[in-house]
Amino acid sequence: MRRILTLSLCILFFAAVPIQAQDATAPVSHGARFSSGLLMGYSSGFGVQAFGVASDFADGFPLQARLGLGFTSVDAGSPPDARRVFINNATNGIPEESGQTWGFSLDVGYPVNLFSMKQAFLVGGVRYARFKGNFKYVGGNEDFDVKSSHWGLGAALQSYFPMSGRFDLVLDAGLDYYFSSTLTGHDTAYDPDGTAVNPREDYTYSDADAAIGQPTFRPILMLGMNYRF
């Protein structure tokens, strides 16, 4: 994950550096334009995303590159089912749950003309998410996490509405899909291929998948601000 983020940041940085023409009589390229911003809204829960955009790599080149890093508070799943699948069949204690997802996205955007929006882009690319769900049973002496990491794909329509100065209002609407991945909790793990480590009773990955709220399909509707450097 760290290598992917580092490589992506390097790509955006070097793309933003103006390149001077070797021939003094030839026109000088202005280099890529760069902007960054913050989005807030719904992403299978309340989410916040910071993003950076690089565009105008060359005269007439329509594509832009977009890098995003976000956090979402999500439903961790069913506490009674999670306890049965990952620990035991005990029912004592008051169940509590909380979930979170850290997500990374790398997209390519293409300008489109839709609904009279003057600055709209259809974007799509890869996704990576790290999920953690915590299940606590107050008075039942149980407190454990279920974790998973997922690769995925996503697409969205993003529209920019210029405001005063260099600021834009940004609307982001899209859908992400994440592939199945190993679910690990306590001393138990269930893999999509059917293998398991220390499974409880006859439970399988399908049971674990139904009990835990890890990302699969994730609709997105977010609003925020963008600053053009």
C-alpha positions as CSV (number, residue, x, y, z in Angstrom):
1,M,0.0,0.0,0.0
2,R,2.8,2.4,1.0
3,R,4.6,1.7,-2.3
4,I,1.5,2.4,-4.3
5,L,0.9,5.7,-2.6
6,T,4.5,6.8,-3.0
7,L,4.5,5.9,-6.7
8,S,1.2,7.7,-7.4
9,L,2.4,10.9,-5.6
10,C,5.6,10.9,-7.6
11,I,3.7,10.6,-10.8
12,L,1.5,13.6,-9.9
13,F,4.4,15.6,-8.7
14,F,6.5,15.2,-11.9
15,A,3.5,15.7,-14.1
16,A,3.0,19.1,-12.4
17,V,6.5,20.3,-13.0
18,P,6.7,22.7,-16.1
19,I,8.9,21.3,-18.9
20,Q,10.9,23.9,-20.8
21,A,11.4,23.6,-24.5
22,Q,14.9,22.9,-25.7
23,D,14.5,25.2,-28.8
24,A,14.4,28.9,-27.7
25,T,12.2,29.7,-30.7
26,A,9.6,27.0,-29.9
27,P,6.7,27.7,-27.7
28,V,7.2,26.8,-24.0
29,S,4.8,24.4,-22.4
30,H,3.1,25.7,-19.2
31,G,3.3,22.2,-17.6
32,A,0.4,20.4,-15.9
33,R,-2.2,22.2,-13.9
34,F,-2.7,21.0,-10.3
35,S,-5.5,21.3,-7.8
36,S,-6.5,19.7,-4.5
37,G,-9.6,19.6,-2.3
38,L,-11.7,17.9,0.3
39,L,-15.0,16.1,-0.1
40,M,-17.6,15.1,2.5
41,G,-20.8,13.0,2.3
42,Y,-22.2,9.5,1.9
43,S,-19.9,6.6,1.0
44,S,-21.7,3.6,2.5
45,G,-21.6,5.7,5.7
46,F,-20.3,9.2,6.5
47,G,-17.0,9.7,4.5
48,V,-14.3,12.3,4.1
49,Q,-11.9,12.3,1.1
50,A,-8.8,14.4,0.3
51,F,-7.8,14.5,-3.4
52,G,-5.4,15.9,-5.8
53,V,-5.8,16.4,-9.6
54,A,-3.3,17.0,-12.3
55,S,-4.4,17.9,-15.9
56,D,-3.2,19.6,-19.1
57,F,-0.1,17.4,-19.4
58,A,0.2,18.5,-23.0
59,D,-1.6,20.9,-25.3
60,G,-4.9,19.3,-26.4
61,F,-4.5,16.3,-24.1
62,P,-7.9,15.8,-22.6
63,L,-7.3,13.4,-19.7
64,Q,-6.6,14.2,-16.1
65,A,-5.1,12.1,-13.3
66,R,-6.8,12.1,-9.9
67,L,-5.5,10.7,-6.6
68,G,-7.7,10.3,-3.5
69,L,-7.4,9.2,0.1
70,G,-10.5,8.8,2.2
71,F,-11.9,7.6,5.5
72,T,-15.5,6.3,6.0
73,S,-17.3,5.3,9.2
74,V,-19.4,2.2,8.3
75,D,-21.6,-0.5,9.8
76,A,-19.3,-3.3,11.0
77,G,-21.9,-6.0,10.6
78,S,-24.0,-8.2,12.9
79,P,-22.5,-8.6,16.4
80,P,-24.4,-11.9,17.2
81,D,-23.4,-13.5,13.8
82,A,-19.8,-12.2,14.0
83,R,-19.5,-13.8,17.5
84,R,-20.8,-17.2,16.3
85,V,-18.6,-17.3,13.1
86,F,-15.4,-16.0,14.7
87,I,-15.5,-17.0,18.4
88,N,-18.4,-19.1,19.9
89,N,-22.1,-19.4,20.4
90,A,-22.2,-17.4,23.7
91,T,-25.0,-14.8,23.9
92,N,-24.0,-12.9,27.1
93,G,-23.1,-9.3,27.2
94,I,-24.5,-6.2,25.5
95,P,-23.3,-6.1,21.9
96,E,-21.6,-2.9,20.4
97,E,-20.1,-2.5,17.0
98,S,-18.2,0.1,15.0
99,G,-16.6,0.0,11.6
100,Q,-14.2,2.0,9.5
101,T,-12.6,1.9,6.0
102,W,-9.5,3.7,4.8
103,G,-9.6,3.9,1.0
104,F,-7.2,4.9,-1.8
105,S,-8.2,5.7,-5.4
106,L,-6.3,6.4,-8.6
107,D,-8.4,7.6,-11.5
108,V,-8.2,8.9,-15.0
109,G,-10.8,11.6,-15.9
110,Y,-12.3,12.6,-19.3
111,P,-14.3,15.8,-19.9
112,V,-17.9,15.3,-20.8
113,N,-20.9,17.5,-21.6
114,L,-23.9,16.5,-19.5
115,F,-26.9,18.4,-18.1
116,S,-25.4,21.8,-19.1
117,M,-22.5,21.3,-16.7
118,K,-19.5,23.3,-18.1
119,Q,-16.8,21.5,-16.2
120,A,-17.8,17.8,-15.8
121,F,-15.6,14.7,-15.9
122,L,-16.3,11.0,-16.2
123,V,-13.6,9.3,-14.0
124,G,-12.7,5.7,-13.5
125,G,-9.9,3.7,-12.0
126,V,-8.6,1.4,-9.3
127,R,-9.5,1.2,-5.6
128,Y,-7.9,-0.2,-2.5
129,A,-9.6,-0.3,0.9
130,R,-8.6,-1.5,4.4
131,F,-11.6,-2.5,6.5
132,K,-11.8,-2.9,10.3
133,G,-14.9,-3.8,12.3
134,N,-14.8,-3.9,16.1
135,F,-17.3,-6.0,18.0
136,K,-17.6,-5.6,21.8
137,Y,-19.9,-7.4,24.2
138,V,-20.1,-5.3,27.4
139,G,-20.3,-7.7,30.4
140,G,-19.5,-10.7,28.2
141,N,-15.7,-10.4,28.3
142,E,-15.4,-10.3,24.4
143,D,-13.8,-7.6,22.3
144,F,-12.3,-8.4,18.9
145,D,-11.7,-6.9,15.5
146,V,-12.4,-8.4,12.0
147,K,-10.1,-7.0,9.3
148,S,-9.8,-7.3,5.5
149,S,-8.1,-5.6,2.6
150,H,-9.7,-5.2,-0.8
151,W,-8.8,-4.2,-4.4
152,G,-11.6,-2.8,-6.5
153,L,-12.8,-0.7,-9.4
154,G,-14.8,2.5,-9.5
155,A,-16.4,5.1,-11.7
156,A,-17.9,8.5,-11.0
157,L,-19.2,11.8,-12.5
158,Q,-17.5,14.8,-11.0
159,S,-18.6,18.3,-11.7
160,Y,-16.8,21.6,-10.8
161,F,-18.6,24.9,-10.3
162,P,-16.3,27.9,-10.2
163,M,-16.6,30.2,-7.2
164,S,-14.6,33.3,-6.2
165,G,-10.9,33.3,-6.8
166,R,-9.3,29.9,-7.3
167,F,-12.0,27.9,-5.5
168,D,-14.5,25.5,-7.0
169,L,-17.6,23.7,-5.6
170,V,-17.3,20.0,-6.4
171,L,-20.0,17.4,-6.7
172,D,-19.0,13.7,-6.9
173,A,-21.5,10.9,-7.6
174,G,-20.3,7.4,-8.4
175,L,-20.1,3.7,-7.5
176,D,-17.2,1.5,-6.3
177,Y,-17.0,-2.3,-6.4
178,Y,-14.6,-4.3,-4.3
179,F,-13.5,-7.9,-4.8
180,S,-13.9,-10.5,-2.1
181,S,-11.0,-10.9,0.3
182,T,-9.9,-12.9,3.3
183,L,-11.7,-12.0,6.6
184,T,-9.6,-12.3,9.7
185,G,-10.8,-12.0,13.3
186,H,-9.6,-13.3,16.7
187,D,-7.7,-16.5,15.7
188,T,-9.9,-17.4,12.7
189,A,-9.7,-16.6,9.0
190,Y,-12.1,-17.3,6.1
191,D,-10.9,-17.1,2.5
192,P,-13.1,-16.7,-0.6
193,D,-11.5,-19.8,-2.2
194,G,-13.1,-21.9,0.5
195,T,-10.1,-22.4,2.8
196,A,-10.2,-21.4,6.4
197,V,-7.9,-21.2,9.4
198,N,-9.4,-22.5,12.7
199,P,-13.0,-22.2,11.5
200,R,-15.9,-22.4,13.9
201,E,-18.2,-25.4,13.6
202,D,-19.2,-25.7,9.9
203,Y,-19.1,-22.0,9.1
204,T,-17.7,-21.0,5.7
205,Y,-16.7,-17.8,4.0
206,S,-20.3,-17.1,2.9
207,D,-21.3,-17.1,6.6
208,A,-18.5,-14.7,7.5
209,D,-19.3,-12.5,4.5
210,A,-22.9,-12.2,5.6
211,A,-22.0,-11.4,9.1
212,I,-19.4,-8.7,8.4
213,G,-19.9,-5.3,6.7
214,Q,-16.7,-5.2,4.6
215,P,-17.0,-3.1,1.4
216,T,-18.5,-4.7,-1.7
217,F,-20.7,-2.2,-3.7
218,R,-20.3,1.3,-2.4
219,P,-22.5,4.2,-3.8
220,I,-20.9,7.6,-3.4
221,L,-22.5,11.1,-3.2
222,M,-20.2,13.7,-1.9
223,L,-19.8,17.5,-1.9
224,G,-16.8,19.6,-1.3
225,M,-14.3,22.3,-2.3
226,N,-11.4,22.4,-4.8
227,Y,-8.5,24.8,-4.9
228,R,-6.6,25.5,-8.2
229,F,-2.9,26.3,-7.7
